[in-house]
Amino acid sequence: MSAMILENFATQKWVKGQDGLVDIKSAVTGETIAQTSSNGINFKAMADYARDVGGPALRKMTLHERAFMVKDLALALTERKEEMYALNAHTGATRRDGWVDIEGGAMTLFSTSSQARRHFPDGHVILDGAPEQISKHGSWMGQHVYTSMKGFALHINAYNFPVWGMLEKLGGALIAGVPVIVKPATATSYLCEKAVRIMIETGVLPDGALQLIVGRTGDLFEHLTCQDVVSFTGSASTATMLRTHPVVIQNSVRFVAEQDSLNACVLGPDAKQDSPEFELFIKEVATEMTVKAGQKCTAIRRAFVPKHMMDAAQAALSARLAKTTVGNPDSDGVRMGALVSLSQREDVRSKVTELSEHAKIVFGDINALDPVDASNESGAFMSPILLRCDTPWNAPKVHALEAFGPVSTLMPYDDLEDAVRLCNEGLGSLVMSLFTHSPDVARDIVLGSASFHGRIAMINRDNAKESTGHGSPLPVLVHGGPGRAGGGEELGGVRGIKHYMQRTALQGTPDLIAGATQTWMKGAAQVTDGAHPFRFNFDDIFMGKTLLTKGRTILLDDIEHFAEFTGDSFYAHMDQAAAEANPFFPGRVAHGYLLLSFAAGLFVDPAPGPVLANYGLDNLRFLTPVSPGDTIKVKLTAKTKKKRNPEYGEVRWDVEVTNQDEELVATYELLTMNAIEH
Ligand code: NAP
């Protein structure tokens, strides 16, 4: 096939670099399959276009509109996935590897979109935590909020997951309202370029929301401001160079890094050679070595077993690795494809040579291999390499040097404390895994090691079938890690969106804060006249709309009837002497659930109307006991609302139940589903 010339997508135009084309070779055949350059691109114009055109257009949309837009991107990528699979094998990846990248990438967008719609309001401001009442009389309060940053996100990605690596960051930034400039790693940029074309062709992205650089980033770093975010995935050396760029330092540009990681895997001391955890451990280490030819930031680089199990683990791992067929990823039966390039293979070979100073190769050969349907000279193939190091405390390189290929080192530990210290010797990783059936071992590992690892996967016979494994970052869980792993965090449900937003502490009167956040705050204006709040459909109900009910006196008969009816005859309601002996109660008191039921009886408007369902209570607290003879009443105020679909939306009501002395008896938030009128 003739080499395709990749194009940058800058200021809404597809443009080739003017000169200096770089050849990109197939990992499998060594042929040049693409050429790329970004020479001649006006990077300042790209930055300005993102900030001045893309950002404002995105921020006009609500959080939910942006989340639906991201869902549309995921749908298009799913529909046109075969166009990406057609390029996948050139990266050295098997179809199974490609699934993680291509369909896993789209699934990450779907998930991020759904999380945002579930957890965020359909507006522009996200509340962070509860309001803080600071002053005695309530006129001076605080509320933390997130709003969109006003710059752009520069996403610099590694070569190993050209689609997923882009999408895991892209979804969060776009939903946050921040336009993105993507810069993929050159080696696999043709696959990323294809994915960007598919997304641009959907037409759902506003102009300037997404731009692409296929080549160097020129002087782009010179134009970064305090409103921009650089999110980097790659090697520690490149991360260090970029995060110490003078403009990044001077403007405190937010810099998120995901980099090399010496991820560990531990077989718990409770495991025996015939326990299921031993087999699961062996399977996981072998899988992590061979999926994507070990070019995974989360791959297991250090595998620890109790000292007396070293020989058994080595034998079992070697037997398993021997079954790995390496070769052309398109050929039948091939389990492991190629590394991304011949130069990457050289890099891995030299790293293994260095590691061999402290460990010996017990499986595989860094040079010899006869790949299926391919040549070892022109394709970047390599056998899985298992190293064994019996003296992990005298082997600093094993804990510090990442061979980014199908390479792992097996090591012994003495006891659990030793295992914890050895895991932490990697000085920060993305993920560690533990194979144990003992909750006590889990506790010791978590207390000893969690602060060194971004994720800990604990796998055993009970969850193995459903487990997603050691190496898979999930959209709903954070991906990132301290120290050597870069100190960054991505994904994690809605957490990954907030990386592109600024948290600000607002202070003011409840009315000002309610106005700014479009959320009613205690102490803000309440409108009590007009129709009953349950007569309003979703679009018409407004924040602060309030109902004050009449009172209802609680009788001893009510309490007895409720106890008999529900079966709840707890002594505090039924036994005067026992209730009096309880420090919380003055004597027999009403059931909390009776109060809730009576409260509902006071505030509902019974006739059919726009309220379709009551679907729950949040933050319920019973604050003052209610004795027979007390009179309760209710204040119900519309607090915030969130559209759920074209037919209905959720209204959140603030509810206060008070007694005859205006003391708070109960507070909670009531959730109703209200119809949208068409
Ligand atoms: P890399 O060489 O550090 O490159 C990473 C990215 O930085 C590429 O897009 C590269 O572009 C770009 N880059 C390099 N120099 C630059 C500069 N001066 N200005 C702007 N951009 C620049 O890493 P890689 O070889 O692609 O990936 C392998 C490494 O990434 C491994 O160490 C692996 O552990 C790590 N990784 C980490 C994670 C994670 O989540 N923690 C995930 C995947 C990979 P060019 O390709 O054009 O040079």
XYZ file of C-alpha atoms and ligand atoms in Angstrom:
726
model
C 0.000 0.000 0.000
C 1.250 3.510 -0.718
C 2.078 5.596 2.332
C -0.705 7.914 3.478
C 0.257 11.460 4.303
C -1.285 12.396 7.615
C -2.928 15.758 8.128
C -3.148 18.134 11.033
C -6.569 19.523 11.888
C -5.905 23.160 12.700
C -8.365 26.070 12.881
C -11.046 23.860 11.326
C -8.988 22.811 8.277
C -7.164 19.583 7.424
C -3.607 20.563 6.500
C -0.435 18.682 5.646
C 2.877 19.754 7.139
C 4.817 21.854 4.634
C 8.018 19.786 4.653
C 10.131 17.488 6.804
C 7.877 14.462 6.393
C 8.762 11.678 8.839
C 8.228 8.069 7.742
C 6.136 5.838 9.983
C 6.754 2.142 9.488
C 4.508 -0.836 10.037
C 5.519 -2.688 13.184
C 4.858 -5.966 11.373
C 6.387 -5.564 7.905
C 8.711 -2.604 8.310
C 7.142 -0.892 5.257
C 6.500 2.833 5.394
C 2.754 3.126 5.837
C 2.389 6.804 6.635
C 4.282 10.067 6.547
C 3.696 12.963 8.832
C 4.777 16.458 9.670
C 3.425 19.518 11.424
C 5.982 21.909 9.960
C 4.500 25.230 8.943
C 1.505 24.954 11.264
C 0.693 28.183 13.099
C 0.513 26.855 16.651
C -0.378 30.203 18.170
C -3.352 30.414 15.808
C -4.438 26.944 16.976
C -4.221 28.015 20.619
C -6.163 31.227 19.909
C -8.793 29.345 17.914
C -9.324 26.860 20.725
C -9.605 29.627 23.326
C -11.604 32.162 21.310
C -13.853 29.928 19.206
C -13.959 26.400 20.648
C -14.118 27.289 24.341
C -16.974 29.824 24.175
C -19.015 27.513 21.933
C -18.573 24.589 24.313
C -19.363 26.682 27.362
C -22.616 27.896 25.819
C -23.748 24.295 26.015
C -24.821 22.827 29.358
C -22.968 19.988 31.030
C -25.603 17.540 29.818
C -25.516 18.840 26.252
C -21.766 18.359 26.229
C -22.161 14.885 27.709
C -24.646 13.943 24.963
C -22.202 15.301 22.379
C -19.518 12.986 23.782
C -21.961 10.093 23.581
C -22.515 10.905 19.900
C -18.764 10.726 19.348
C -18.699 7.299 21.008
C -21.561 6.103 18.792
C -19.779 7.234 15.626
C -16.517 5.600 16.676
C -18.366 2.371 17.408
C -20.192 2.450 14.100
C -17.011 3.052 12.123
C -14.710 0.862 14.226
C -13.665 -1.362 11.284
C -11.933 1.622 9.661
C -9.733 1.765 12.739
C -9.268 -1.994 12.986
C -7.970 -1.858 9.400
C -4.994 0.161 10.659
C -4.631 -1.536 14.030
C -2.374 -4.431 12.982
C 0.276 -2.016 11.650
C 0.835 -0.910 15.258
C 1.771 -4.521 16.073
C -1.470 -5.127 17.928
C -3.688 -8.192 17.609
C -7.436 -7.697 17.144
C -7.841 -8.460 20.858
C -5.300 -5.761 21.728
C -7.103 -3.445 19.334
C -10.402 -4.105 21.063
C -9.041 -2.517 24.236
C -7.836 0.492 22.276
C -10.706 1.040 19.853
C -13.868 -0.315 21.477
C -12.468 0.206 24.974
C -11.886 3.843 23.987
C -15.467 4.299 22.803
C -16.763 2.595 25.951
C -14.768 5.041 28.039
C -16.539 7.920 26.285
C -19.940 6.280 26.817
C -19.197 5.810 30.493
C -17.867 9.326 31.076
C -20.910 10.757 29.330
C -23.312 8.711 31.413
C -21.538 9.506 34.681
C -21.690 13.229 33.921
C -25.413 13.113 33.178
C -26.100 11.093 36.294
C -24.051 13.152 38.720
C -23.970 16.684 37.353
C -26.771 19.225 36.988
C -27.854 20.229 33.504
C -26.222 23.624 33.924
C -22.816 25.210 33.969
C -21.753 25.080 37.600
C -21.003 21.998 39.683
C -21.347 22.189 43.461
C -18.538 20.667 45.480
C -19.766 19.489 48.853
C -22.358 21.024 51.132
C -22.813 24.729 51.845
C -20.854 26.082 54.816
C -22.844 28.321 57.164
C -20.213 30.709 58.418
C -22.092 33.510 60.183
C -24.461 33.407 63.127
C -27.452 34.872 61.307
C -26.914 33.128 57.990
C -26.151 36.120 55.739
C -22.546 35.077 55.096
C -22.140 31.569 53.768
C -19.725 29.583 51.645
C -20.077 27.069 48.845
C -17.358 25.424 46.761
C -18.071 25.233 43.036
C -16.400 24.021 39.856
C -16.551 26.048 36.646
C -14.928 25.446 33.234
C -11.410 26.674 32.696
C -11.187 29.266 29.925
C -8.207 27.916 28.035
C -7.583 24.712 26.129
C -6.322 21.254 26.988
C -3.200 20.008 25.275
C -3.260 16.220 25.279
C 0.102 14.636 24.524
C -0.299 10.890 24.251
C 1.888 7.784 24.226
C 2.080 5.457 21.268
C 0.655 2.331 22.875
C -3.064 3.172 22.886
C -3.550 5.709 20.081
C -7.357 5.693 20.399
C -8.124 4.886 24.058
C -5.198 7.066 25.196
C -6.788 10.016 23.417
C -10.394 9.305 24.399
C -9.813 8.711 28.115
C -8.742 12.356 28.348
C -10.879 13.856 25.594
C -14.283 12.962 27.053
C -13.527 14.605 30.382
C -12.172 17.795 28.860
C -15.051 18.282 26.413
C -17.693 17.679 29.085
C -15.856 20.167 31.287
C -16.304 22.709 28.473
C -12.638 22.854 27.517
C -11.493 22.532 23.869
C -8.726 20.067 23.112
C -5.618 19.996 20.979
C -4.488 16.367 20.612
C -0.899 15.458 19.904
C -0.512 11.689 19.453
C 2.823 9.875 19.539
C 4.210 9.834 16.018
C 4.691 6.047 15.854
C 0.941 5.298 15.808
C -0.457 8.710 14.869
C -2.163 7.321 11.745
C -4.665 5.439 13.914
C -5.322 8.475 16.088
C -5.743 10.651 12.982
C -8.403 8.237 11.694
C -10.295 8.433 14.997
C -10.152 12.239 14.963
C -11.483 12.299 11.383
C -14.406 10.109 12.421
C -15.213 12.437 15.309
C -14.911 15.619 13.233
C -17.136 14.104 10.541
C -19.964 13.593 13.018
C -20.548 17.351 12.861
C -21.539 17.370 16.541
C -18.421 19.162 17.738
C -18.492 22.945 17.679
C -15.715 24.552 15.623
C -12.518 24.711 17.616
C -13.520 22.028 20.125
C -11.009 19.528 18.731
C -7.757 20.077 16.829
C -4.951 17.675 15.982
C -1.191 17.973 15.596
C 0.518 15.077 13.818
C 4.157 15.905 14.424
C 6.068 18.222 16.722
C 4.299 20.822 18.852
C 6.510 23.693 17.623
C 6.226 26.781 19.801
C 2.853 25.803 21.313
C 4.232 25.640 24.856
C 5.233 29.320 24.551
C 1.537 30.200 24.328
C 0.259 28.340 27.383
C -1.542 30.345 30.067
C -2.880 29.684 33.540
C -6.217 28.610 32.020
C -4.710 25.791 29.951
C -4.104 22.201 30.997
C -1.385 19.925 29.684
C -2.207 16.270 30.125
C 0.732 14.077 29.218
C 1.182 10.326 28.869
C 4.585 8.920 28.074
C 8.035 8.476 29.486
C 9.287 10.103 32.673
C 12.093 11.846 30.790
C 9.725 13.593 28.347
C 7.360 14.460 31.211
C 10.182 16.050 33.186
C 11.325 18.050 30.197
C 7.828 19.358 29.466
C 6.694 20.053 33.025
C 9.834 22.145 33.618
C 9.228 24.284 30.534
C 9.653 27.903 31.753
C 6.162 28.911 30.601
C 4.587 25.973 32.432
C 6.400 26.982 35.615
C 5.891 30.716 35.250
C 2.156 30.517 34.519
C 1.460 27.605 36.892
C -0.003 25.706 33.959
C -1.854 22.664 35.246
C 0.238 19.668 34.220
C -1.055 16.127 34.594
C 1.414 13.313 33.919
C 1.007 9.581 33.500
C 4.379 7.984 33.003
C 6.544 4.850 33.404
C 5.529 2.605 36.223
C 7.124 -0.461 37.834
C 3.806 -2.087 38.690
C 3.899 -4.954 41.156
C 1.888 -8.122 41.616
C 1.975 -10.124 44.851
C 0.985 -13.706 45.521
C -0.275 -13.599 49.116
C 1.467 -15.633 51.833
C -1.762 -17.581 52.353
C -1.556 -19.122 48.864
C -0.292 -22.672 48.388
C 0.768 -24.223 45.127
C -2.597 -25.923 44.791
C -4.716 -22.952 45.814
C -6.716 -21.221 43.095
C -4.894 -17.945 43.816
C -1.589 -19.466 42.661
C -3.016 -20.362 39.275
C -4.759 -17.003 38.959
C -1.520 -15.210 39.774
C 0.415 -17.139 37.120
C -2.286 -16.479 34.545
C -2.380 -12.763 35.308
C 1.388 -12.248 35.157
C 1.584 -14.090 31.823
C -1.381 -12.143 30.420
C 0.053 -8.816 31.468
C 3.393 -9.703 29.875
C 1.865 -10.595 26.526
C -1.209 -8.392 25.968
C -0.151 -5.560 23.648
C 3.309 -7.225 23.702
C 3.715 -5.837 27.215
C 3.541 -2.223 25.997
C 1.063 -1.257 28.650
C 1.678 1.367 31.272
C -0.139 -0.908 33.737
C 1.704 -4.142 32.840
C 3.175 -6.183 35.684
C 6.918 -5.535 35.751
C 7.658 -7.029 39.185
C 6.021 -10.243 40.397
C 6.549 -11.237 44.040
C 5.954 -14.665 45.582
C 6.758 -16.182 48.994
C 10.394 -17.309 48.899
C 9.624 -21.023 49.055
C 7.408 -20.754 45.965
C 9.973 -19.251 43.585
C 10.746 -22.470 41.729
C 7.111 -23.444 41.406
C 6.155 -19.986 40.156
C 9.018 -19.920 37.652
C 8.062 -23.327 36.289
C 4.368 -22.480 36.002
C 5.011 -19.100 34.382
C 7.488 -20.533 31.904
C 5.045 -23.278 30.943
C 2.327 -20.732 30.349
C 4.531 -18.328 28.379
C 5.685 -21.216 26.189
C 2.121 -21.401 24.865
C 2.231 -17.803 23.614
C 2.349 -17.772 19.827
C 4.117 -14.653 18.588
C 3.741 -13.376 15.045
C 1.731 -11.427 12.504
C -1.240 -10.127 14.497
C -3.570 -10.840 11.572
C -2.669 -14.543 11.466
C -4.783 -17.246 13.062
C -3.703 -18.441 16.476
C -1.313 -15.554 17.123
C -1.617 -14.401 20.741
C 1.072 -11.734 20.763
C 1.948 -9.289 18.001
C 4.926 -7.005 17.589
C 6.399 -4.092 19.484
C 5.599 -0.781 17.859
C 8.910 -0.343 16.036
C 12.375 -1.763 15.574
C 13.780 1.093 17.644
C 11.377 0.286 20.488
C 12.574 -3.327 20.315
C 16.173 -2.128 20.520
C 15.229 -0.080 23.568
C 13.609 -3.087 25.259
C 16.567 -5.333 24.429
C 18.993 -2.878 25.968
C 16.809 -2.460 29.076
C 16.666 -6.257 29.512
C 20.443 -6.365 29.197
C 20.670 -3.809 31.998
C 18.169 -5.702 34.140
C 20.258 -8.827 33.586
C 22.945 -7.250 35.756
C 20.698 -8.119 38.704
C 18.492 -10.895 37.359
C 18.830 -13.841 35.030
C 16.627 -14.568 32.053
C 14.758 -17.789 32.821
C 12.369 -17.705 29.877
C 12.797 -16.321 26.365
C 15.597 -14.893 24.293
C 15.837 -11.206 23.448
C 17.162 -11.901 19.956
C 16.003 -15.291 18.752
C 12.425 -15.800 17.614
C 10.630 -17.289 14.640
C 7.402 -15.279 14.388
C 4.375 -16.773 12.626
C 3.813 -15.360 9.100
C 6.373 -12.608 9.601
C 10.061 -11.848 9.585
C 11.992 -11.088 12.736
C 14.285 -8.805 10.754
C 11.706 -6.414 9.291
C 9.044 -6.805 12.026
C 9.570 -5.717 15.649
C 8.839 -9.101 17.238
C 10.188 -10.319 20.522
C 9.672 -13.320 22.741
C 8.212 -12.809 26.226
C 11.122 -12.465 28.654
C 10.856 -13.680 32.232
C 13.677 -12.625 34.538
C 14.351 -14.069 37.975
C 16.007 -12.112 40.747
C 16.561 -13.883 44.078
C 18.034 -10.843 45.829
C 15.523 -8.042 45.305
C 17.084 -5.872 48.006
C 20.365 -5.850 46.067
C 18.841 -5.116 42.678
C 18.017 -1.408 42.399
C 17.488 -1.466 38.626
C 14.723 -4.056 38.914
C 12.664 -1.505 40.850
C 13.604 1.477 38.698
C 14.018 0.469 35.076
C 10.970 -0.083 32.880
C 11.468 -2.338 29.843
C 8.365 -1.315 27.882
C 7.751 -4.690 26.293
C 6.856 -8.308 27.204
C 9.170 -8.317 30.204
C 8.653 -9.092 33.867
C 10.876 -10.062 36.817
C 9.977 -12.759 39.348
C 11.193 -12.117 42.894
C 10.819 -13.626 46.402
C 9.691 -11.986 49.611
C 10.268 -13.161 53.193
C 7.044 -12.101 54.882
C 4.180 -9.698 54.310
C 6.086 -6.708 55.653
C 8.900 -7.492 53.226
C 6.368 -7.774 50.371
C 4.915 -4.359 51.242
C 8.353 -2.743 51.305
C 9.353 -4.365 48.011
C 6.164 -3.182 46.284
C 6.801 0.325 47.522
C 10.393 0.173 46.292
C 9.019 1.063 42.840
C 8.509 4.546 44.340
C 5.040 5.062 42.973
C 3.057 3.052 40.432
C -0.215 3.067 38.543
C -1.431 -0.253 39.855
C -0.496 -3.213 41.996
C -2.376 -6.458 42.356
C -2.672 -8.929 45.175
C -3.733 -12.552 44.882
C -5.054 -13.618 48.249
C -8.072 -15.172 49.895
C -7.292 -13.595 53.253
C -8.968 -10.315 54.306
C -6.139 -9.847 56.845
C -3.528 -9.958 54.106
C -5.642 -7.481 52.106
C -5.700 -5.110 55.071
C -1.932 -5.272 55.636
C -1.169 -4.684 51.976
C -3.618 -1.790 51.669
C -2.408 -0.058 54.831
C 1.228 -0.613 53.872
C 1.087 0.068 50.153
C -1.949 2.060 49.045
C -0.188 5.406 49.277
C 2.349 4.214 46.695
C -0.159 2.974 44.128
C -2.992 4.567 42.173
C -5.051 1.370 42.131
C -4.887 -1.950 43.985
C -6.642 -4.938 42.392
C -7.301 -7.771 44.847
C -8.110 -10.946 42.995
C -9.037 -14.417 44.228
C -11.203 -17.481 43.568
C -14.381 -15.553 44.452
C -14.021 -12.708 41.955
C -11.708 -14.118 39.267
C -14.514 -14.779 36.793
C -15.892 -11.255 37.018
C -12.638 -9.413 37.671
C -11.447 -7.027 34.958
C -7.891 -7.936 35.925
C -4.750 -6.141 36.983
C -4.086 -4.181 33.827
C -7.364 -2.573 32.809
C -7.974 1.013 33.838
C -11.731 1.480 34.171
C -13.557 4.688 33.314
C -15.247 4.805 36.717
C -12.027 4.294 38.701
C -9.060 6.632 38.832
C -6.096 5.922 36.596
C -2.800 7.439 37.658
C -0.354 7.099 40.459
C 2.117 8.890 42.689
C 5.860 9.350 42.283
C 7.401 7.523 39.356
C 3.937 7.086 37.808
C 3.783 10.846 37.317
C 1.659 12.055 40.220
C -1.367 12.496 37.948
C -4.892 11.183 37.924
C -7.322 10.624 35.072
C -10.755 9.003 34.704
C -12.454 8.051 37.996
C -16.024 8.741 36.872
C -16.711 12.456 37.132
C -13.361 13.111 38.839
C -11.608 13.142 35.447
C -13.913 15.941 34.255
C -13.047 18.154 37.204
C -9.355 18.146 36.229
C -10.399 20.624 33.527
C -12.377 22.845 35.858
C -11.393 25.284 38.568
C -12.646 24.877 42.124
C -13.584 28.193 43.667
C -14.893 28.940 47.160
C -17.845 31.319 46.821
C -18.789 33.510 49.744
C -21.873 35.673 49.958
C -25.499 35.792 50.998
C -27.621 32.709 50.297
C -29.423 34.682 47.567
C -26.213 35.581 45.752
C -24.914 32.038 45.935
C -28.270 30.597 44.849
C -28.251 32.981 41.869
C -24.699 32.060 40.908
C -25.215 28.321 41.196
C -28.878 28.018 40.156
C -29.398 25.987 43.321
C -31.594 27.132 46.175
C -29.615 27.585 49.409
C -31.028 27.648 52.948
C -31.691 31.286 53.787
C -32.332 32.310 50.155
C -35.677 33.779 49.062
C -38.696 31.453 49.127
C -41.851 32.053 47.110
C -44.828 30.765 49.031
C -47.736 32.247 47.064
C -49.333 30.841 43.930
C -50.169 27.260 43.042
C -49.026 24.193 44.973
C -45.441 23.280 43.896
C -46.622 19.847 42.718
C -48.765 21.553 40.066
C -45.673 22.675 38.116
C -44.197 20.633 35.322
C -40.434 20.176 35.102
C -39.693 23.227 32.968
C -41.849 25.601 34.993
C -40.842 24.722 38.518
C -38.400 27.337 39.743
C -35.845 27.263 42.521
C -37.166 28.685 45.796
C -40.798 27.744 45.117
C -42.016 26.773 48.598
C -44.950 25.167 50.340
C -45.704 25.832 54.024
C -48.119 23.259 55.358
C -50.583 23.401 58.202
C -49.766 21.571 61.429
C -50.614 18.055 62.586
C -50.595 16.995 66.214
C -49.140 13.596 67.000
C -51.228 11.496 69.358
C -50.223 8.499 71.459
C -52.843 6.597 69.481
C -50.997 7.438 66.254
C -47.819 5.948 67.686
C -49.560 2.797 68.848
C -51.415 2.404 65.588
C -48.190 2.859 63.589
C -46.379 0.310 65.781
C -49.075 -2.251 65.310
C -49.541 -1.548 61.622
C -45.825 -1.736 60.717
C -44.627 -4.144 63.406
C -42.069 -1.591 64.639
C -42.633 -1.728 68.398
C -39.153 -0.571 69.402
C -39.122 0.302 73.106
C -38.547 4.049 72.536
C -42.054 4.214 71.048
C -43.827 1.662 73.219
C -42.257 1.422 76.680
C -42.353 4.610 78.770
C -39.878 3.482 81.446
C -37.337 2.123 78.964
C -37.639 5.237 76.786
C -37.087 7.523 79.770
C -33.944 5.586 80.660
C -32.549 6.294 77.189
C -30.441 9.512 77.169
C -31.905 10.601 73.810
C -35.607 10.524 74.675
C -37.833 12.295 77.191
C -40.217 9.308 77.206
C -42.156 7.549 74.465
C -41.627 9.303 71.140
C -43.017 9.074 67.627
C -41.304 6.807 65.092
C -39.123 8.749 62.655
C -40.877 6.937 59.795
C -44.250 7.976 61.159
C -43.072 11.595 60.990
C -41.966 11.120 57.381
C -45.302 9.578 56.496
C -47.239 12.377 58.190
C -44.979 14.940 56.517
C -45.865 13.443 53.127
C -49.518 13.542 54.127
C -49.128 17.247 54.841
C -47.295 18.288 51.660
C -48.637 16.101 48.839
C -51.176 17.426 46.419
C -53.226 14.298 45.722
C -54.772 14.923 42.307
C -53.007 13.531 39.212
C -50.530 16.071 37.873
C -46.965 16.609 36.652
C -45.330 14.821 39.609
C -44.918 11.297 38.299
C -43.147 9.617 41.186
C -41.394 10.082 44.470
C -38.157 8.271 44.009
C -36.251 8.716 47.209
C -34.881 10.711 50.060
C -31.316 11.916 50.574
C -29.510 13.160 53.630
C -32.256 12.299 56.093
C -31.647 13.330 59.709
C -33.973 13.109 62.729
C -32.966 15.981 64.978
C -35.514 16.504 67.764
C -37.695 13.767 69.297
C -41.434 14.253 68.895
C -43.577 13.375 71.887
C -47.323 12.738 71.941
C -49.051 16.127 71.867
C -46.377 17.835 69.741
C -47.481 19.442 66.480
C -45.384 19.142 63.342
C -45.481 21.106 60.090
C -43.460 21.030 56.890
C -41.616 23.481 54.652
C -40.932 22.089 51.177
C -38.736 24.120 48.799
C -37.607 23.396 45.248
C -33.809 23.272 45.431
C -32.459 22.117 42.087
C -33.511 20.117 39.048
C -31.905 17.832 36.506
C -33.389 16.705 33.208
C -33.220 12.910 32.892
C -34.681 12.367 29.434
C -37.089 14.110 27.025
C -40.098 12.934 29.060
C -39.214 13.852 32.643
C -36.645 15.291 35.003
C -35.661 15.054 38.639
C -36.592 17.807 41.086
C -34.757 17.910 44.397
C -36.748 19.462 47.242
C -35.410 20.720 50.538
C -37.709 19.510 53.327
C -37.770 20.819 56.877
C -40.101 19.321 59.466
C -40.455 21.532 62.549
C -42.403 21.336 65.816
C -44.607 23.896 67.588
C -41.475 25.607 68.970
C -39.923 25.980 65.475
C -37.303 23.378 66.367
C -36.103 21.212 63.486
C -37.509 17.743 63.904
C -36.237 16.283 60.634
C -34.489 17.491 57.485
C -34.021 15.733 54.190
C -34.051 16.118 50.462
C -36.972 14.642 48.587
C -36.565 13.586 44.965
C -39.488 13.606 42.557
C -39.744 12.878 38.874
C -41.648 15.640 37.134
C -43.111 15.452 33.666
C -41.857 17.642 30.856
C -44.769 19.184 28.997
C -44.672 18.905 25.215
P 7.506 9.384 24.986
O 8.619 9.147 24.057
O 7.807 10.059 26.260
O 6.443 10.199 24.154
C 5.217 10.553 24.711
C 4.610 11.686 23.935
O 5.377 12.863 24.096
C 4.570 11.440 22.427
O 3.369 11.955 21.913
C 5.741 12.238 21.931
O 5.627 12.610 20.581
C 5.633 13.428 22.839
N 6.828 14.261 22.887
C 8.111 13.866 22.938
N 8.908 14.948 22.992
C 8.112 16.030 22.966
C 8.351 17.429 22.978
N 9.565 17.929 23.036
N 7.306 18.263 22.927
C 6.031 17.778 22.881
N 5.759 16.467 22.858
C 6.783 15.595 22.912
O 6.751 8.032 25.337
P 6.271 6.877 24.328
O 7.503 6.208 23.824
O 5.295 7.368 23.345
O 5.490 5.914 25.303
C 6.115 4.954 26.078
C 6.230 5.389 27.507
O 4.986 5.903 27.956
C 6.552 4.273 28.456
O 7.544 4.703 29.336
C 5.252 4.032 29.221
O 5.391 3.574 30.526
C 4.633 5.360 29.220
N 3.194 5.246 29.285
C 2.558 5.596 30.426
C 1.182 5.512 30.512
C 0.457 5.894 31.753
O -0.766 5.997 31.735
N 1.134 6.105 32.827
C 0.450 5.076 29.418
C 1.128 4.722 28.265
C 2.499 4.819 28.220
P 6.508 11.896 19.443
O 6.069 10.487 19.383
O 6.175 12.663 18.235
O 7.940 12.024 19.889
